[in-house]
Coordinates of C-alpha atoms and ligand atoms in Angstrom, one line a residue:
X279 CA 34.9 9.3 -13.1
X280 CA 37.0 12.4 -11.8
X281 CA 40.3 13.1 -10.3
X282 CA 40.3 13.8 -6.5
X283 CA 43.0 16.1 -5.3
X284 CA 45.0 16.2 -1.9
X285 CA 47.2 19.1 -1.5
X286 CA 48.8 21.4 1.2
X287 CA 47.3 24.7 2.1
X288 CA 50.4 26.2 3.9
X289 CA 54.1 26.0 3.3
X290 CA 54.4 22.4 2.8
X291 CA 54.8 19.4 5.4
X292 CA 51.2 19.5 6.3
X293 CA 51.1 15.7 6.4
X294 CA 50.0 15.0 2.8
X295 CA 52.1 11.7 2.8
X296 CA 50.4 10.4 5.7
X297 CA 46.7 11.2 4.6
X298 CA 47.4 10.0 0.9
X299 CA 48.6 6.7 2.5
X300 CA 45.4 6.7 4.6
X301 CA 43.1 7.3 1.8
X302 CA 45.0 5.4 -0.9
X303 CA 42.8 2.2 -0.7
X304 CA 39.9 4.0 -2.0
X305 CA 41.6 4.7 -5.3
X306 CA 43.1 2.9 -8.3
X307 CA 45.7 5.4 -9.3
X308 CA 47.9 7.7 -7.2
X309 CA 49.7 10.5 -9.0
X310 CA 52.3 13.1 -8.3
X311 CA 51.7 16.0 -10.5
X312 CA 54.4 18.5 -9.8
X313 CA 57.5 19.1 -7.6
X314 CA 60.2 16.6 -7.2
X315 CA 62.8 15.6 -4.5
X316 CA 62.5 18.7 -2.7
X317 CA 59.4 17.1 -1.2
X318 CA 59.7 14.7 1.7
X319 CA 56.4 12.7 2.4
X320 CA 56.5 10.7 5.7
X321 CA 54.5 7.6 6.2
X322 CA 54.5 5.7 9.3
X323 CA 53.0 2.2 9.8
X324 CA 53.9 -1.1 11.5
X325 CA 56.4 0.7 13.7
X326 CA 58.5 1.9 10.7
X327 CA 58.9 5.3 9.2
X328 CA 59.4 5.8 5.3
X329 CA 60.1 9.2 3.6
X330 CA 59.2 9.5 0.0
X331 CA 60.4 12.2 -2.3
X332 CA 59.5 11.3 -5.8
X333 CA 57.4 8.2 -5.5
X334 CA 53.6 8.7 -4.8
X335 CA 52.6 7.7 -1.3
X336 CA 50.2 4.9 -2.4
X337 CA 53.4 2.7 -3.2
X338 CA 52.9 0.7 0.0
X339 CA 49.3 -0.3 -0.9
X340 CA 48.4 -3.4 -2.9
X341 CA 46.4 -3.4 -6.2
X342 CA 46.9 0.3 -7.1
X343 CA 49.3 2.0 -9.6
X344 CA 51.4 5.1 -8.8
X345 CA 52.4 7.5 -11.5
X346 CA 55.0 10.1 -11.5
X347 CA 53.3 12.7 -13.9
X348 CA 54.4 15.1 -16.5
X349 CA 54.8 18.1 -14.1
X350 CA 57.2 16.3 -11.9
X351 CA 61.0 16.7 -12.1
X352 CA 63.1 13.6 -11.5
X353 CA 66.5 13.1 -10.0
X354 CA 67.5 9.5 -10.8
X355 CA 69.8 9.3 -7.8
X356 CA 67.0 10.0 -5.4
X357 CA 64.7 7.8 -7.3
X358 CA 66.8 4.9 -7.3
X359 CA 67.5 5.2 -3.6
X360 CA 63.7 5.6 -2.8
X361 CA 63.1 2.5 -5.0
X362 CA 65.7 0.3 -3.1
X363 CA 64.1 1.5 0.3
X364 CA 60.7 0.4 -0.9
X365 CA 62.2 -2.9 -2.3
X366 CA 63.6 -3.6 0.9
X367 CA 60.1 -4.1 2.1
X368 CA 59.6 -7.0 -0.4
X369 CA 57.8 -4.7 -2.9
X370 CA 58.2 -5.0 -6.5
X371 CA 58.2 -1.3 -7.4
X372 CA 58.2 -2.0 -11.3
X373 CA 54.8 -3.6 -10.7
X374 CA 53.3 -0.6 -9.1
X375 CA 55.1 2.5 -10.5
X376 CA 55.0 4.2 -13.8
X377 CA 56.7 7.5 -15.1
X378 CA 55.4 10.0 -17.6
X379 CA 57.6 10.2 -20.7
X380 CA 57.1 14.0 -20.3
X381 CA 58.7 14.4 -16.7
X382 CA 61.9 16.3 -16.6
X383 CA 65.2 15.0 -15.6
X384 CA 67.2 16.9 -13.0
X385 CA 70.8 16.8 -14.1
X386 CA 73.8 16.9 -11.7
X387 CA 74.5 20.5 -13.2
X388 CA 71.1 21.6 -12.2
X389 CA 71.9 20.9 -8.5
X390 CA 75.3 22.5 -9.1
X391 CA 73.5 25.7 -10.5
X392 CA 70.9 25.6 -7.7
X393 CA 73.8 25.7 -5.1
X394 CA 75.7 28.4 -7.0
X395 CA 72.7 30.6 -7.4
X396 CA 71.7 30.2 -3.7
X397 CA 75.2 31.0 -2.8
X398 CA 75.3 34.1 -5.0
X399 CA 72.1 35.6 -3.3
X400 CA 73.7 35.6 0.1
X401 CA 71.4 36.8 2.7
X402 CA 68.4 37.0 0.3
X403 CA 68.7 33.2 -0.5
X404 CA 65.4 31.3 -0.9
X405 CA 66.4 28.6 1.4
X406 CA 66.0 26.1 -1.4
X407 CA 66.5 22.3 -0.7
X408 CA 69.3 22.5 -3.3
X409 CA 67.9 19.6 -4.9
X410 CA 68.1 21.5 -8.5
X411 CA 64.3 22.1 -8.7
X412 CA 64.5 25.8 -9.9
X413 CA 67.2 25.3 -12.6
X414 CA 65.3 22.2 -13.9
X415 CA 62.1 23.9 -14.2
X416 CA 63.8 27.1 -15.8
X417 CA 65.1 24.6 -18.6
X418 CA 61.7 23.3 -18.8
X419 CA 60.1 26.5 -19.7
X420 CA 63.1 27.7 -21.5
X421 CA 62.6 24.7 -23.8
X422 CA 65.9 23.1 -23.1
X423 CA 65.1 20.3 -20.8
X424 CA 65.7 16.5 -20.8
X425 CA 62.8 14.3 -20.5
X426 CA 62.2 10.8 -19.2
X427 CA 61.0 9.5 -22.5
X428 CA 64.5 10.8 -24.0
X429 CA 66.3 8.0 -22.0
X430 CA 64.9 5.6 -24.6
X431 CA 66.3 7.8 -27.6
X432 CA 69.5 7.0 -29.2
X433 CA 70.3 10.7 -29.0
X434 CA 70.1 10.7 -25.0
X435 CA 73.8 11.2 -24.4
X436 CA 74.2 14.1 -26.9
X437 CA 71.1 15.7 -25.4
X438 CA 72.6 15.3 -22.0
X439 CA 75.9 16.7 -23.1
X440 CA 74.4 19.9 -24.9
X441 CA 72.5 20.7 -21.7
X442 CA 75.6 20.0 -19.4
X443 CA 77.6 22.3 -21.6
X444 CA 75.0 25.2 -21.5
X445 CA 75.1 24.8 -17.8
X446 CA 78.8 24.9 -17.6
X447 CA 78.6 28.0 -19.4
X448 CA 76.1 29.5 -17.1
X449 CA 78.2 28.7 -14.2
X450 CA 80.9 31.1 -15.0
X451 CA 78.5 33.8 -13.8
X452 CA 78.6 32.4 -10.4
X453 CA 81.0 32.2 -7.5
X454 CA 82.6 28.7 -7.2
X455 CA 81.0 26.2 -5.0
X456 CA 82.1 22.9 -3.9
X457 CA 80.7 20.0 -5.9
X458 CA 82.4 17.0 -7.4
X459 CA 80.8 17.1 -10.8
X460 CA 82.4 13.8 -12.2
X461 CA 81.5 11.7 -9.3
X462 CA 77.9 13.1 -9.3
X463 CA 77.7 12.3 -12.9
X464 CA 78.9 8.8 -12.6
X465 CA 76.2 8.2 -9.7
X466 CA 73.5 9.8 -11.9
X467 CA 74.3 7.4 -15.0
X468 CA 74.5 4.4 -12.8
X469 CA 71.1 5.3 -11.3
X470 CA 69.5 5.7 -14.7
X471 CA 70.4 2.1 -15.4
X472 CA 68.6 1.1 -12.0
X473 CA 65.4 3.0 -13.0
X474 CA 65.2 1.9 -16.6
X475 CA 62.9 -0.9 -15.9
X476 CA 60.2 1.3 -14.6
X477 CA 57.3 1.5 -17.2
X478 CA 57.4 4.8 -19.2
X479 CA 54.0 5.9 -20.4
X480 CA 52.0 8.6 -22.0
X481 CA 50.3 9.4 -18.6
X482 CA 47.9 11.7 -20.1
X483 CA 46.4 8.8 -22.1
X484 CA 46.5 6.4 -19.5
X485 CA 44.8 8.5 -17.0
X486 CA 42.2 9.8 -19.2
X487 CA 41.2 6.2 -20.5
X488 CA 41.3 5.1 -16.8
X489 CA 38.8 7.9 -16.0
X490 CA 36.4 6.9 -18.8
X491 CA 36.7 3.3 -17.5
X492 CA 35.4 4.3 -14.1
X493 CA 38.6 4.0 -12.4
X494 CA 39.4 6.3 -9.2
X495 CA 42.3 8.7 -9.5
X496 CA 43.8 10.6 -6.8
X497 CA 46.5 13.5 -7.4
X498 CA 49.0 14.0 -4.7
X499 CA 50.3 17.5 -4.3
X500 CA 53.9 18.3 -3.0
X501 CA 54.9 21.5 -1.1
X502 CA 52.0 23.8 -0.3
X503 CA 49.9 26.7 -1.8
X504 CA 52.1 29.3 -0.1
X505 CA 55.1 27.9 -2.0
X506 CA 53.2 28.1 -5.5
X507 CA 55.3 29.9 -8.0
X508 CA 52.3 32.1 -8.9
X509 CA 50.3 32.6 -5.8
X510 CA 52.8 31.9 -3.0
X511 CA 55.0 34.3 -1.2
X512 CA 57.1 35.0 -4.3
X513 CA 60.1 35.0 -4.6
X514 CA 60.3 32.6 -1.6
X515 CA 58.6 29.9 -3.4
X516 CA 59.3 26.6 -5.4
X517 CA 59.2 26.6 -9.1
X518 CA 56.1 24.8 -9.8
X519 CA 52.2 25.1 -9.5
X520 CA 51.5 23.5 -6.3
X521 CA 47.8 24.4 -6.6
X522 CA 44.9 22.5 -8.1
X523 CA 45.4 24.1 -11.5
X524 CA 48.7 22.3 -11.5
X525 CA 46.9 19.1 -11.6
X526 CA 45.5 19.6 -15.1
X527 CA 48.8 20.6 -16.5
X528 CA 50.8 18.2 -14.4
X529 CA 48.6 15.1 -15.4
X530 CA 47.1 16.1 -18.7
X531 CA 43.4 16.3 -17.6
X532 CA 40.7 18.8 -18.3
X533 CA 39.4 21.1 -15.5
X534 CA 36.0 19.6 -15.8
X535 CA 37.5 16.2 -14.5
X536 CA 38.6 17.6 -11.1
X537 CA 36.5 16.1 -8.4
X538 CA 37.1 16.5 -4.7
X539 CA 39.8 19.1 -3.7
X540 CA 41.0 18.0 -0.3
X541 CA 43.2 20.7 1.4
X542 CA 45.5 19.8 4.3
X543 CA 46.2 22.3 7.1
X544 CA 48.2 21.7 10.3
X545 CA 46.3 22.9 13.4
X546 CA 49.2 25.4 13.4
X547 CA 51.7 26.7 11.0
X548 CA 55.2 25.8 9.8
X549 CA 57.7 27.0 7.3
X550 CA 61.2 25.8 6.3
X551 CA 63.6 28.0 4.3
X552 CA 63.5 31.7 4.0
X553 CA 60.6 34.1 3.3
X554 CA 57.6 35.8 5.0
X555 CA 55.5 34.0 7.7
X556 CA 53.0 36.5 9.4
X557 CA 52.2 34.3 12.3
X558 CA 55.7 33.0 13.1
X559 CA 56.5 32.7 17.0
X560 CA 59.8 33.7 18.2
X561 CA 58.9 32.8 22.0
X562 CA 58.4 29.8 24.0
X563 CA 55.3 28.7 22.3
X564 CA 57.2 28.6 19.0
X565 CA 59.9 26.5 20.5
X566 CA 57.3 24.2 22.0
X567 CA 55.4 23.7 18.8
X568 CA 58.8 22.7 17.2
X569 CA 59.6 20.3 20.0
X570 CA 56.1 18.6 20.5
X571 CA 55.5 18.6 16.7
X572 CA 59.0 17.3 15.9
X573 CA 59.3 20.1 13.2
X574 CA 62.4 19.2 11.2
X575 CA 62.4 18.9 7.6
X576 CA 61.9 15.3 6.1
X577 CA 64.2 16.2 3.2
X578 CA 67.0 18.4 4.8
X579 CA 66.7 18.0 8.4
X580 CA 66.4 21.8 8.7
X581 CA 64.4 23.0 11.9
X582 CA 60.9 24.3 10.7
X583 CA 59.8 27.7 11.7
X584 CA 56.7 27.6 13.8
X585 CA 53.7 29.8 14.5
X586 CA 49.9 29.8 15.2
X587 CA 47.2 28.9 12.6
X588 CA 46.8 31.8 10.1
X589 CA 43.0 31.8 9.1
X590 CA 43.2 34.7 6.7
X591 CA 46.0 32.7 4.9
X592 CA 44.1 29.4 5.1
X593 CA 41.0 31.0 3.4
X594 CA 43.1 32.6 0.6
X595 CA 44.4 29.0 0.0
X596 CA 41.0 27.4 0.0
X597 CA 39.9 30.0 -2.5
X598 CA 42.9 29.6 -4.9
X599 CA 42.5 25.8 -4.9
X600 CA 38.6 25.4 -4.8
X601 CA 39.1 23.3 -1.6
X602 CA 35.7 21.6 -0.7
X603 CA 37.0 19.2 2.0
X604 CA 39.5 20.1 4.7
X605 CA 41.8 18.0 6.8
X606 CA 43.3 19.3 10.0
X607 CA 46.5 17.5 11.0
X608 CA 48.6 17.4 14.2
X609 CA 45.8 18.4 16.5
X610 CA 47.5 16.2 19.1
X611 CA 50.5 18.8 19.1
X612 CA 48.1 21.4 20.3
X613 CA 47.4 19.5 23.5
X614 CA 48.8 21.5 26.7
X615 CA 48.7 24.8 24.9
X616 CA 47.0 27.4 27.0
X617 CA 45.5 29.5 25.3
X618 CA 45.6 28.5 21.8
X619 CA 45.5 31.4 19.3
X620 CA 44.8 31.8 15.6
X621 CA 45.0 34.7 13.4
X622 CA 41.7 35.9 12.0
X623 CA 42.9 38.8 10.2
X624 CA 46.0 41.3 9.8
X625 CA 46.8 44.9 10.6
X626 CA 48.7 46.3 7.6
X627 CA 49.9 49.9 8.0
X628 CA 47.3 50.4 10.7
X629 CA 44.4 49.0 8.6
X630 CA 42.6 45.8 9.4
X631 CA 42.2 43.4 6.5
X632 CA 41.6 39.7 5.8
X633 CA 43.2 40.0 2.3
X634 CA 46.8 38.8 1.8
X635 CA 48.9 41.4 0.1
X636 CA 50.5 40.3 -3.2
X637 CA 53.9 40.9 -1.6
X638 CA 54.4 40.0 2.2
X639 CA 57.9 41.3 2.2
X640 CA 57.1 44.9 1.5
X641 CA 54.6 45.5 4.4
X642 CA 54.7 45.1 8.2
X643 CA 51.9 42.7 8.8
X644 CA 50.7 42.3 12.4
X645 CA 48.3 39.3 12.9
X646 CA 45.2 39.9 14.9
X647 CA 44.8 37.0 17.1
X648 CA 41.8 35.2 18.8
X649 CA 42.4 33.0 21.8
X650 CA 40.7 29.9 22.9
X651 CA 41.0 27.6 25.8
X652 CA 43.1 24.6 25.4
X653 CA 42.9 21.2 26.6
X654 CA 45.4 19.1 28.7
X655 CA 44.5 15.4 27.7
X656 CA 46.6 13.4 25.3
X657 CA 44.3 12.8 22.3
X658 CA 46.6 10.5 20.3
X659 CA 44.6 7.3 21.2
X660 CA 41.2 8.7 20.4
X661 CA 39.3 7.0 17.5
X662 CA 35.8 8.8 17.7
X663 CA 35.3 12.5 17.1
X664 CA 32.7 12.4 20.1
X665 CA 35.5 11.4 22.4
X666 CA 37.8 14.5 21.8
X667 CA 37.9 17.0 24.7
X668 CA 35.2 19.5 24.3
X669 CA 37.8 22.5 23.9
X670 CA 39.4 20.4 21.0
X671 CA 36.2 20.1 19.2
X672 CA 35.5 23.8 19.8
X673 CA 38.8 24.5 18.2
X674 CA 37.9 22.6 15.2
X675 CA 34.6 24.1 14.9
X676 CA 36.1 27.5 15.1
X677 CA 38.5 26.6 12.3
X678 CA 35.8 25.1 10.1
X679 CA 33.5 28.2 10.7
X680 CA 36.4 30.6 9.8
X681 CA 37.5 28.4 6.9
X682 CA 34.0 28.1 5.5
X683 CA 34.8 24.5 4.4
X684 CA 33.8 21.3 6.0
X685 CA 36.6 19.4 8.0
X686 CA 36.1 15.8 7.4
X687 CA 39.3 14.3 8.9
X688 CA 41.2 15.2 11.9
X689 CA 44.7 13.7 12.4
X690 CA 45.9 12.9 16.0
X691 CA 49.3 11.4 15.4
X692 CA 51.8 10.4 12.9
X693 CA 50.6 6.7 12.6
X694 CA 48.4 5.4 9.8
X695 CA 45.7 4.6 12.2
X696 CA 45.8 8.0 14.0
X697 CA 42.9 9.5 12.0
X698 CA 39.6 10.5 13.1
X699 CA 36.6 10.7 10.6
X700 CA 34.2 13.6 11.4
Ligands
GDP286 P1 54.3 16.1 3.9 O1 55.4 16.8 3.3 O2 53.0 17.1 3.7 O3 54.0 14.7 3.5 O4 54.7 16.1 5.5 P2 56.0 15.6 6.1 O5 56.1 14.1 6.1 O6 57.2 16.5 5.6 O7 55.7 16.2 7.5 C1 54.8 15.9 8.4 C2 55.3 15.4 9.8 O8 54.3 15.3 10.7 C3 55.7 13.9 9.6 O9 56.8 13.6 10.3 C4 54.5 13.1 9.9 O10 54.9 11.7 10.4 C5 53.8 13.9 10.9 N1 52.5 13.9 11.1 C6 51.6 13.7 10.3 N2 50.3 13.9 10.9 C7 50.5 14.0 12.1 C8 49.7 14.2 13.2 O11 48.4 14.2 13.1 N3 50.2 14.3 14.3 C9 51.6 14.2 14.6 N4 52.0 14.5 15.9 N5 52.4 14.1 13.5 C10 51.9 14.0 12.4
IMO287 P1 56.7 18.8 0.8 O1 56.1 18.2 -0.3 C1 58.3 22.4 2.8 C2 60.7 25.1 0.2 C3 62.2 25.2 0.7 C4 62.3 26.5 0.1 C5 61.6 26.7 -1.0 C6 62.1 26.5 -2.4 O2 57.6 17.8 1.9 O3 55.6 19.6 1.7 P2 63.0 24.5 -3.7 O4 63.9 23.3 -3.2 O5 61.8 24.1 -4.3 O6 64.0 25.4 -4.7 O7 62.9 25.3 -2.5 O8 60.4 25.8 -0.8 N1 60.4 23.7 0.1 C7 59.4 22.9 1.0 N2 59.2 23.2 2.1 N3 58.0 21.2 2.2 C8 58.2 20.8 1.0 O9 57.7 19.9 0.4 C9 59.3 21.7 0.3 N4 59.7 21.8 -0.9 C10 60.3 23.0 -1.1 O10 62.5 25.1 2.0 O11 62.0 27.4 1.1
MG288 MG1 57.3 17.4 3.7

């Protein structure tokens, strides 16, 4: 068997959590392969809302195992809070969750460094979630990190102290920021005790053996392609590989074992934090998208910037990831817009192009838009593709044609049932 992948094609928050939760019952394993508690994946069912940050979005489904893979970074404080919120629903998380020994820990001083580094950047800050993501991945590639498996080593405390001392040295370069380190450390060590009972595994063996045994595995991406450290809008990105290549390194599986790559795009675009966003709207349409789409960050609560769909950007993401199936979410939010617009190319320095420049901050990019008629109807209760208003179907066909990739699911509301198979 192979590993199917679900990942975001924009700047995150495309609705990955919802779609993973919807499709999870087709799989035996759901695995996060990168990112950490900077992610916020929202699941809504039975009238309740859950936001997951580190735990994969299959946790509420029976008879499957969720794995936090090697490429993920873990903050025990967030993880133990998440576990408590899932256990409040009478789910024994230890039965359903496993953690790779190779996943790295976010220390309290990583969060402190994140905060200090952003403060030092002033106006050019990344707009980080301040969860310690950047400093933790820096320690990983710098070969200083502390891993989940180390928790079971007798040297854990001394490894922790060495890394903390290094951080305290680095912090001297930065302006002082408010951070109660002793209190955060106390919480961190308490939380470690709470997560100790989660099975720690050599996930690369477990996943490869499961595939050999015919088990079905789904990899759940966090963030989005435009936040990828390599191919996103650098430097306004996160610090991991959010793209399909990250699945191989993050789970320890070979490229030939990647199956379907399912890419998720909203019917429009959003971005939270700083950085370039060619189709961003600063007018009433932008405000309306934010209001109707409830566009506020699931992790930080910050308002998300909104704009029209960017097909040049979408095609780029499809290319980078090898997407063979598309999901369009939040089509319901587009109801009542007249007209609906989507960018098909850019004018850069007076020349038309469909190619994204390597650095979007250096150029003045003017999107070239195509307008389409909208629809007035509420589509949130529709179950069959054929029952959508003609203009909504025309918009979906237009996106599919421009993307050059089959759209197989349209999501028409935040709930688990609000999903139309095309
Ligand atoms: P993720 O990070 O990709 O999992 O996405 P988030 O959970 O951060 O943000 C997506 C938001 O949109 C959440 O509040 C979801 O409940 C909501 N959502 C997902 N799909 C739809 C949809 O089709 N329509 C509407 N209106 N909301 C949706
Ligand atoms: P999900 O998985 C949206 C953004 C931050 C910031 C930049 C770097 O919910 O889609 P970091 O904390 O990684 O140093 O922040 O990336 N960012 C996200 N934006 N959704 C996310 O995750 C994000 N994770 C990070 O806002 O601009
Ligand atoms: Mg999110």
